[in-house]
Amino acid sequence: MEMLAPMRAAAFPSLESAIRIKGPLYFCGEFVPLHLPEVRERLEKELLLMLWDRAQVILWLKRTGRYFPHIETVFRGAGMPDDLKYVAVIESALRPKAGSGRGARGIWQFIASTAGNYELTVDRFIDERRNFYFATRAAASYLRDLHDQFSSWTLACAAYNMGEQGLEKRIKMQEVQDYYHLHLPEETQRYVLRAIAAKLILTDPARYGFDMHPGDYYKPRRFDRVKLRAKYPTPLTLVAKAAGTYYKDIRDLNPQILSEVIPPGQHVLFLPEGAAGEFAERYHPLMAKYRETLKPETYVVKRGDSLTEIARSHDMTLYRLCKLNKLSTRATIHPGQELLVQ
């Protein structure tokens, strides 16, 4: 019979006592003006809403064990405030596959246009916003650029939510450069206060009645990275075989891949820990065998082409190209002629 840990009765403070916040309070090193009644009221509201959904906060806490260590490392390396990690919590609840009705995706909720500005590939085959590691690097760059533009981390966070152009317009119109005194869209008015509320709870969960033990937190995923230059569409089942693992593992480790096939091009793939060592020696024979099953494509000869150049551009030997087309290696080819390539 399976032994289960003993159950304990829940014990947590009243909501009234939980929102009695004593200052001073800072976010990203910037003073939070709790002495302003409106700011205190807004923060109390966000705390109450979060604490009411205790199950959600427990999931946040558990996920911090998996995602916060890497975020902290990236931000520390970039000389950025640690508090910015709470932006990921309020953006996506630390869910890499999170999406919004406005087309934002991933833990950092990039929209496609901003993702493209920060070297994240987004197309019908690959969406790197969904890869936590790629997206965290991009988020650090974007937030740093926003701070350079607005000279304030709270304003950088506001711009991250509503867009830098919209925030710049409101700053100029209202002649105010302080987040807490700007009139902004409701979502942005709440945005930084939500991040501060998340910080209060997640940095001191016991105060709010969350009895978390070290073993309760999810562990960071361990993996190997390999660079794969795919010359042809490559099935993920083939990658899984080369890695000595399951298709599901490859999909779970590489959420940026949107289908069963990796498109041609250069890719960074995540493999189960320890799989990289023998990956290449397994992959190449499997790929060669798979290519034999592919139907040849057709190439139309252009002026100036030669058999040697056509073979090289299609990653074929001259012998293979000629055999496929029943030609001698010295055969003459003409513009407009169709050749089978593979």
Tab-separated table of C-alpha atoms in Angstrom:
chain	number	residue	atom	x	y	z
A	1	MET	CA	0.000	0.000	0.000
A	2	GLU	CA	1.325	3.423	-0.963
A	3	MET	CA	2.276	5.602	2.005
A	4	LEU	CA	1.095	9.195	1.812
A	5	ALA	CA	2.292	12.169	3.821
A	6	PRO	CA	-0.005	13.068	6.708
A	7	MET	CA	-2.556	15.785	6.014
A	8	ARG	CA	-2.484	19.011	8.007
A	9	ALA	CA	-5.242	21.490	8.633
A	10	ALA	CA	-4.835	24.763	6.748
A	11	ALA	CA	-3.813	27.768	8.824
A	12	PHE	CA	-3.428	31.148	7.216
A	13	PRO	CA	-3.927	34.779	8.207
A	14	SER	CA	-7.090	36.701	7.593
A	15	LEU	CA	-7.237	38.691	4.387
A	16	GLU	CA	-7.628	41.856	6.437
A	17	SER	CA	-4.312	41.328	8.224
A	18	ALA	CA	-2.574	40.160	5.025
A	19	ILE	CA	-3.031	43.522	3.341
A	20	ARG	CA	-1.743	45.646	6.225
A	21	ILE	CA	1.477	46.584	4.472
A	22	LYS	CA	4.236	48.414	6.258
A	23	GLY	CA	6.773	50.395	4.283
A	24	PRO	CA	9.152	51.360	3.050
A	25	LEU	CA	8.558	49.294	-0.062
A	26	TYR	CA	10.656	49.233	-3.234
A	27	PHE	CA	10.283	47.699	-6.683
A	28	CYS	CA	13.385	47.441	-8.880
A	29	GLY	CA	15.087	49.767	-6.412
A	30	GLU	CA	12.446	52.467	-6.925
A	31	PHE	CA	10.353	53.725	-4.002
A	32	VAL	CA	6.695	52.677	-3.938
A	33	PRO	CA	4.701	55.663	-2.591
A	34	LEU	CA	2.430	53.825	-0.157
A	35	HIS	CA	1.776	57.151	1.572
A	36	LEU	CA	-0.457	58.010	-1.390
A	37	PRO	CA	-3.902	56.606	-0.485
A	38	GLU	CA	-4.703	55.721	-4.107
A	39	VAL	CA	-1.474	53.697	-4.526
A	40	ARG	CA	-2.041	51.812	-1.273
A	41	GLU	CA	-5.639	51.037	-2.284
A	42	ARG	CA	-4.562	49.739	-5.689
A	43	LEU	CA	-1.908	47.495	-4.135
A	44	GLU	CA	-4.338	46.160	-1.530
A	45	LYS	CA	-6.779	45.282	-4.299
A	46	GLU	CA	-4.150	43.278	-6.202
A	47	LEU	CA	-3.067	41.455	-3.046
A	48	LEU	CA	-6.644	40.530	-2.181
A	49	LEU	CA	-7.368	39.209	-5.672
A	50	MET	CA	-4.207	37.079	-5.647
A	51	LEU	CA	-4.695	35.728	-2.144
A	52	TRP	CA	-8.307	34.809	-2.860
A	53	ASP	CA	-7.097	32.331	-5.492
A	54	ARG	CA	-4.739	30.377	-3.250
A	55	ALA	CA	-4.500	27.430	-5.645
A	56	GLN	CA	-3.119	29.735	-8.340
A	57	VAL	CA	-0.538	31.211	-5.965
A	58	ILE	CA	0.579	27.708	-4.947
A	59	LEU	CA	1.188	26.925	-8.626
A	60	TRP	CA	3.129	30.179	-8.992
A	61	LEU	CA	5.280	29.234	-6.024
A	62	LYS	CA	5.956	25.739	-7.322
A	63	ARG	CA	6.849	27.030	-10.793
A	64	THR	CA	9.302	29.585	-9.415
A	65	GLY	CA	11.602	26.684	-8.579
A	66	ARG	CA	11.748	25.752	-12.254
A	67	TYR	CA	11.966	29.166	-13.888
A	68	PHE	CA	13.288	31.786	-11.462
A	69	PRO	CA	16.885	30.483	-11.232
A	70	HIS	CA	17.465	31.004	-14.974
A	71	ILE	CA	15.686	34.375	-15.046
A	72	GLU	CA	17.746	35.552	-12.082
A	73	THR	CA	20.966	34.441	-13.784
A	74	VAL	CA	20.132	36.255	-17.033
A	75	PHE	CA	19.082	39.499	-15.319
A	76	ARG	CA	22.039	39.447	-12.938
A	77	GLY	CA	24.402	38.946	-15.860
A	78	ALA	CA	22.826	41.945	-17.602
A	79	GLY	CA	23.055	44.124	-14.467
A	80	MET	CA	19.263	44.360	-14.210
A	81	PRO	CA	17.025	44.318	-11.112
A	82	ASP	CA	16.004	40.923	-9.793
A	83	ASP	CA	12.438	42.196	-9.250
A	84	LEU	CA	11.812	42.092	-13.001
A	85	LYS	CA	11.263	38.346	-12.693
A	86	TYR	CA	7.806	39.110	-11.252
A	87	VAL	CA	6.817	40.516	-14.643
A	88	ALA	CA	6.886	36.938	-15.962
A	89	VAL	CA	4.529	35.866	-13.158
A	90	ILE	CA	1.881	38.459	-13.940
A	91	GLU	CA	2.296	38.055	-17.692
A	92	SER	CA	1.836	34.291	-17.932
A	93	ALA	CA	1.667	32.683	-14.477
A	94	LEU	CA	5.018	31.138	-15.535
A	95	ARG	CA	3.402	29.029	-18.278
A	96	PRO	CA	5.624	28.760	-21.402
A	97	LYS	CA	2.661	27.935	-23.661
A	98	ALA	CA	0.467	30.775	-22.409
A	99	GLY	CA	-1.298	32.821	-25.067
A	100	SER	CA	-3.566	35.857	-25.224
A	101	GLY	CA	-6.384	36.965	-27.471
A	102	ARG	CA	-4.098	39.686	-28.828
A	103	GLY	CA	-1.602	37.154	-30.135
A	104	ALA	CA	0.986	37.300	-27.342
A	105	ARG	CA	2.740	34.008	-26.562
A	106	GLY	CA	5.061	32.420	-24.035
A	107	ILE	CA	6.163	33.152	-20.475
A	108	TRP	CA	7.087	36.714	-21.459
A	109	GLN	CA	4.023	37.222	-23.697
A	110	PHE	CA	5.760	38.691	-26.722
A	111	ILE	CA	3.664	39.776	-29.671
A	112	ALA	CA	5.074	38.710	-33.027
A	113	SER	CA	6.344	42.133	-34.125
A	114	THR	CA	8.289	42.763	-30.913
A	115	ALA	CA	9.625	39.211	-30.962
A	116	GLY	CA	11.059	39.848	-34.421
A	117	ASN	CA	12.826	42.952	-33.147
A	118	TYR	CA	14.643	40.806	-30.587
A	119	GLU	CA	15.759	37.941	-32.829
A	120	LEU	CA	12.960	35.530	-31.988
A	121	THR	CA	11.769	33.538	-35.002
A	122	VAL	CA	7.996	33.479	-35.431
A	123	ASP	CA	6.552	31.711	-38.464
A	124	ARG	CA	4.230	28.818	-39.231
A	125	PHE	CA	6.887	26.258	-38.330
A	126	ILE	CA	8.814	27.840	-35.445
A	127	ASP	CA	7.689	30.149	-32.635
A	128	GLU	CA	10.616	30.914	-30.345
A	129	ARG	CA	8.423	32.972	-28.020
A	130	ARG	CA	7.299	29.616	-26.606
A	131	ASN	CA	10.843	28.604	-25.674
A	132	PHE	CA	11.485	29.928	-22.168
A	133	TYR	CA	15.256	30.248	-22.624
A	134	PHE	CA	15.140	32.098	-25.943
A	135	ALA	CA	12.319	34.356	-24.738
A	136	THR	CA	14.029	35.238	-21.444
A	137	ARG	CA	17.096	36.444	-23.308
A	138	ALA	CA	14.868	38.587	-25.538
A	139	ALA	CA	12.852	39.929	-22.581
A	140	ALA	CA	16.035	41.070	-20.839
A	141	SER	CA	17.120	42.962	-23.966
A	142	TYR	CA	13.699	44.531	-24.444
A	143	LEU	CA	13.343	45.636	-20.820
A	144	ARG	CA	16.852	47.077	-20.842
A	145	ASP	CA	16.044	49.079	-23.982
A	146	LEU	CA	12.828	50.346	-22.383
A	147	HIS	CA	14.753	51.444	-19.305
A	148	ASP	CA	17.247	53.261	-21.517
A	149	GLN	CA	14.330	55.052	-23.156
A	150	PHE	CA	12.365	56.017	-20.026
A	151	SER	CA	15.108	56.079	-17.314
A	152	SER	CA	12.813	54.231	-14.899
A	153	TRP	CA	12.145	50.539	-14.316
A	154	THR	CA	8.508	51.123	-13.373
A	155	LEU	CA	7.982	53.033	-16.616
A	156	ALA	CA	9.881	50.320	-18.501
A	157	CYS	CA	7.416	47.770	-17.108
A	158	ALA	CA	4.481	50.005	-18.061
A	159	ALA	CA	5.855	50.277	-21.603
A	160	TYR	CA	6.347	46.505	-21.719
A	161	ASN	CA	2.621	46.189	-21.081
A	162	MET	CA	1.173	48.941	-23.267
A	163	GLY	CA	3.933	49.657	-25.785
A	164	GLU	CA	6.593	52.313	-25.733
A	165	GLN	CA	4.906	54.597	-28.247
A	166	GLY	CA	1.650	54.708	-26.294
A	167	LEU	CA	3.467	55.442	-23.047
A	168	GLU	CA	5.645	58.111	-24.653
A	169	LYS	CA	2.533	59.838	-25.984
A	170	ARG	CA	0.872	59.931	-22.539
A	171	ILE	CA	4.032	61.199	-20.842
A	172	LYS	CA	4.273	64.085	-23.288
A	173	MET	CA	0.573	64.917	-23.095
A	174	GLN	CA	0.349	64.775	-19.275
A	175	GLU	CA	3.844	66.232	-18.706
A	176	VAL	CA	4.504	63.623	-16.021
A	177	GLN	CA	7.334	61.083	-15.928
A	178	ASP	CA	6.284	59.082	-12.864
A	179	TYR	CA	4.334	55.840	-13.192
A	180	TYR	CA	2.298	56.430	-10.036
A	181	HIS	CA	1.097	59.858	-11.191
A	182	LEU	CA	0.323	58.987	-14.814
A	183	HIS	CA	-3.194	58.325	-16.038
A	184	LEU	CA	-2.837	55.115	-18.067
A	185	PRO	CA	-5.097	52.394	-19.484
A	186	GLU	CA	-6.638	50.322	-16.684
A	187	GLU	CA	-4.533	47.238	-17.397
A	188	THR	CA	-1.331	49.271	-17.226
A	189	GLN	CA	-2.546	51.138	-14.125
A	190	ARG	CA	-2.704	47.734	-12.424
A	191	TYR	CA	0.389	46.237	-14.036
A	192	VAL	CA	3.226	47.339	-11.758
A	193	LEU	CA	1.034	47.032	-8.650
A	194	ARG	CA	0.310	43.421	-9.634
A	195	ALA	CA	4.043	42.764	-9.967
A	196	ILE	CA	4.633	44.313	-6.527
A	197	ALA	CA	1.853	42.196	-5.005
A	198	ALA	CA	3.369	39.066	-6.561
A	199	LYS	CA	6.745	40.056	-5.098
A	200	LEU	CA	5.295	40.472	-1.607
A	201	ILE	CA	3.676	37.031	-1.662
A	202	LEU	CA	6.398	35.057	-3.414
A	203	THR	CA	9.268	36.459	-1.341
A	204	ASP	CA	7.539	35.668	1.969
A	205	PRO	CA	4.929	32.951	1.346
A	206	ALA	CA	4.809	31.880	5.001
A	207	ARG	CA	3.534	35.327	6.007
A	208	TYR	CA	0.516	34.749	3.793
A	209	GLY	CA	-0.108	31.223	5.021
A	210	PHE	CA	1.604	29.175	2.308
A	211	ASP	CA	3.407	26.276	4.006
A	212	MET	CA	5.911	25.451	1.270
A	213	HIS	CA	8.638	22.843	1.807
A	214	PRO	CA	11.814	22.635	-0.330
A	215	GLY	CA	10.533	19.504	-2.056
A	216	ASP	CA	7.315	21.254	-3.094
A	217	TYR	CA	9.017	23.384	-5.753
A	218	TYR	CA	9.364	22.114	-9.307
A	219	LYS	CA	12.952	21.502	-10.347
A	220	PRO	CA	14.585	23.238	-13.325
A	221	ARG	CA	14.624	21.014	-16.389
A	222	ARG	CA	18.022	19.593	-17.225
A	223	PHE	CA	18.914	19.154	-20.892
A	224	ASP	CA	21.592	19.199	-23.555
A	225	ARG	CA	21.678	21.626	-26.469
A	226	VAL	CA	22.770	20.731	-29.981
A	227	LYS	CA	22.963	22.715	-33.198
A	228	LEU	CA	21.216	20.976	-36.067
A	229	ARG	CA	21.572	22.073	-39.663
A	230	ALA	CA	18.528	20.573	-41.329
A	231	LYS	CA	18.946	20.459	-45.097
A	232	TYR	CA	15.538	18.863	-45.536
A	233	PRO	CA	12.323	18.839	-43.512
A	234	THR	CA	13.223	16.523	-40.637
A	235	PRO	CA	10.636	14.489	-38.699
A	236	LEU	CA	10.782	14.891	-34.931
A	237	THR	CA	10.393	11.133	-34.595
A	238	LEU	CA	13.782	10.815	-36.297
A	239	VAL	CA	15.299	13.350	-33.878
A	240	ALA	CA	13.801	11.444	-30.946
A	241	LYS	CA	15.333	8.181	-32.178
A	242	ALA	CA	18.725	9.823	-32.605
A	243	ALA	CA	18.449	11.187	-29.065
A	244	GLY	CA	17.412	7.809	-27.685
A	245	THR	CA	14.174	9.186	-26.301
A	246	TYR	CA	10.474	9.648	-27.029
A	247	TYR	CA	8.766	12.000	-29.462
A	248	LYS	CA	6.925	13.549	-26.489
A	249	ASP	CA	10.212	14.441	-24.790
A	250	ILE	CA	11.434	16.301	-27.874
A	251	ARG	CA	8.149	18.203	-28.195
A	252	ASP	CA	8.140	19.086	-24.484
A	253	LEU	CA	11.749	20.290	-24.523
A	254	ASN	CA	11.253	22.237	-27.763
A	255	PRO	CA	7.870	23.999	-27.556
A	256	GLN	CA	9.072	26.415	-30.251
A	257	ILE	CA	8.578	23.661	-32.864
A	258	LEU	CA	4.956	23.868	-33.994
A	259	SER	CA	4.566	20.666	-36.013
A	260	GLU	CA	5.904	17.144	-36.395
A	261	VAL	CA	8.670	18.325	-38.713
A	262	ILE	CA	11.681	20.618	-38.281
A	263	PRO	CA	11.937	22.937	-41.308
A	264	PRO	CA	15.190	23.302	-43.265
A	265	GLY	CA	17.681	25.648	-41.668
A	266	GLN	CA	19.928	25.979	-38.633
A	267	HIS	CA	18.290	25.185	-35.300
A	268	VAL	CA	19.245	24.908	-31.644
A	269	LEU	CA	17.543	21.817	-30.248
A	270	PHE	CA	17.086	20.816	-26.629
A	271	LEU	CA	17.626	17.124	-25.882
A	272	PRO	CA	17.318	15.086	-22.679
A	273	GLU	CA	20.385	15.423	-20.495
A	274	GLY	CA	23.152	13.106	-21.685
A	275	ALA	CA	21.706	12.613	-25.177
A	276	ALA	CA	24.017	14.997	-27.053
A	277	GLY	CA	27.091	12.746	-26.885
A	278	GLU	CA	25.913	10.144	-29.394
A	279	PHE	CA	23.298	12.229	-31.155
A	280	ALA	CA	25.283	13.026	-34.318
A	281	GLU	CA	26.466	9.465	-34.939
A	282	ARG	CA	22.893	8.234	-34.617
A	283	TYR	CA	21.290	11.097	-36.512
A	284	HIS	CA	23.271	10.948	-39.772
A	285	PRO	CA	22.573	7.265	-40.600
A	286	LEU	CA	18.911	7.698	-39.701
A	287	MET	CA	18.687	10.789	-41.897
A	288	ALA	CA	20.411	9.040	-44.806
A	289	LYS	CA	17.953	6.165	-44.588
A	290	TYR	CA	15.026	8.580	-44.363
A	291	ARG	CA	16.184	10.499	-47.442
A	292	GLU	CA	16.033	7.313	-49.483
A	293	THR	CA	12.289	7.235	-48.868
A	294	LEU	CA	11.771	10.810	-50.129
A	295	LYS	CA	10.433	11.423	-53.592
A	296	PRO	CA	12.908	13.363	-55.731
A	297	GLU	CA	12.222	17.038	-56.344
A	298	THR	CA	12.557	18.742	-59.713
A	299	TYR	CA	15.120	21.445	-60.488
A	300	VAL	CA	14.895	23.547	-63.657
A	301	VAL	CA	18.321	24.217	-65.146
A	302	LYS	CA	19.268	27.887	-65.448
A	303	ARG	CA	21.783	29.561	-67.754
A	304	GLY	CA	25.315	29.017	-66.459
A	305	ASP	CA	24.436	25.942	-64.356
A	306	SER	CA	26.657	22.897	-64.310
A	307	LEU	CA	26.003	19.398	-63.016
A	308	THR	CA	28.676	19.850	-60.371
A	309	GLU	CA	27.169	23.119	-59.058
A	310	ILE	CA	23.633	21.693	-59.044
A	311	ALA	CA	24.800	18.625	-57.123
A	312	ARG	CA	26.664	20.765	-54.573
A	313	SER	CA	23.748	23.154	-54.030
A	314	HIS	CA	21.453	20.224	-53.301
A	315	ASP	CA	23.956	18.470	-51.030
A	316	MET	CA	24.334	15.561	-53.462
A	317	THR	CA	27.305	13.850	-55.015
A	318	LEU	CA	27.744	14.307	-58.757
A	319	TYR	CA	27.457	10.542	-59.105
A	320	ARG	CA	24.111	10.529	-57.278
A	321	LEU	CA	22.712	13.380	-59.413
A	322	CYS	CA	23.729	11.712	-62.660
A	323	LYS	CA	22.454	8.297	-61.597
A	324	LEU	CA	19.080	9.759	-60.608
A	325	ASN	CA	18.751	11.409	-64.039
A	326	LYS	CA	20.403	8.605	-66.086
A	327	LEU	CA	23.139	10.951	-67.291
A	328	SER	CA	26.880	10.582	-67.650
A	329	THR	CA	29.051	12.873	-65.549
A	330	ARG	CA	30.107	14.605	-68.770
A	331	ALA	CA	26.581	15.084	-70.102
A	332	THR	CA	25.585	18.492	-71.475
A	333	ILE	CA	22.624	20.223	-69.833
A	334	HIS	CA	20.506	23.099	-71.185
A	335	PRO	CA	18.472	25.961	-69.642
A	336	GLY	CA	14.906	24.855	-69.044
A	337	GLN	CA	15.861	21.199	-68.666
A	338	GLU	CA	14.301	19.479	-65.638
A	339	LEU	CA	16.508	17.394	-63.363
A	340	LEU	CA	15.548	15.224	-60.412
A	341	VAL	CA	17.327	16.234	-57.210
A	342	GLN	CA	17.177	14.874	-53.680
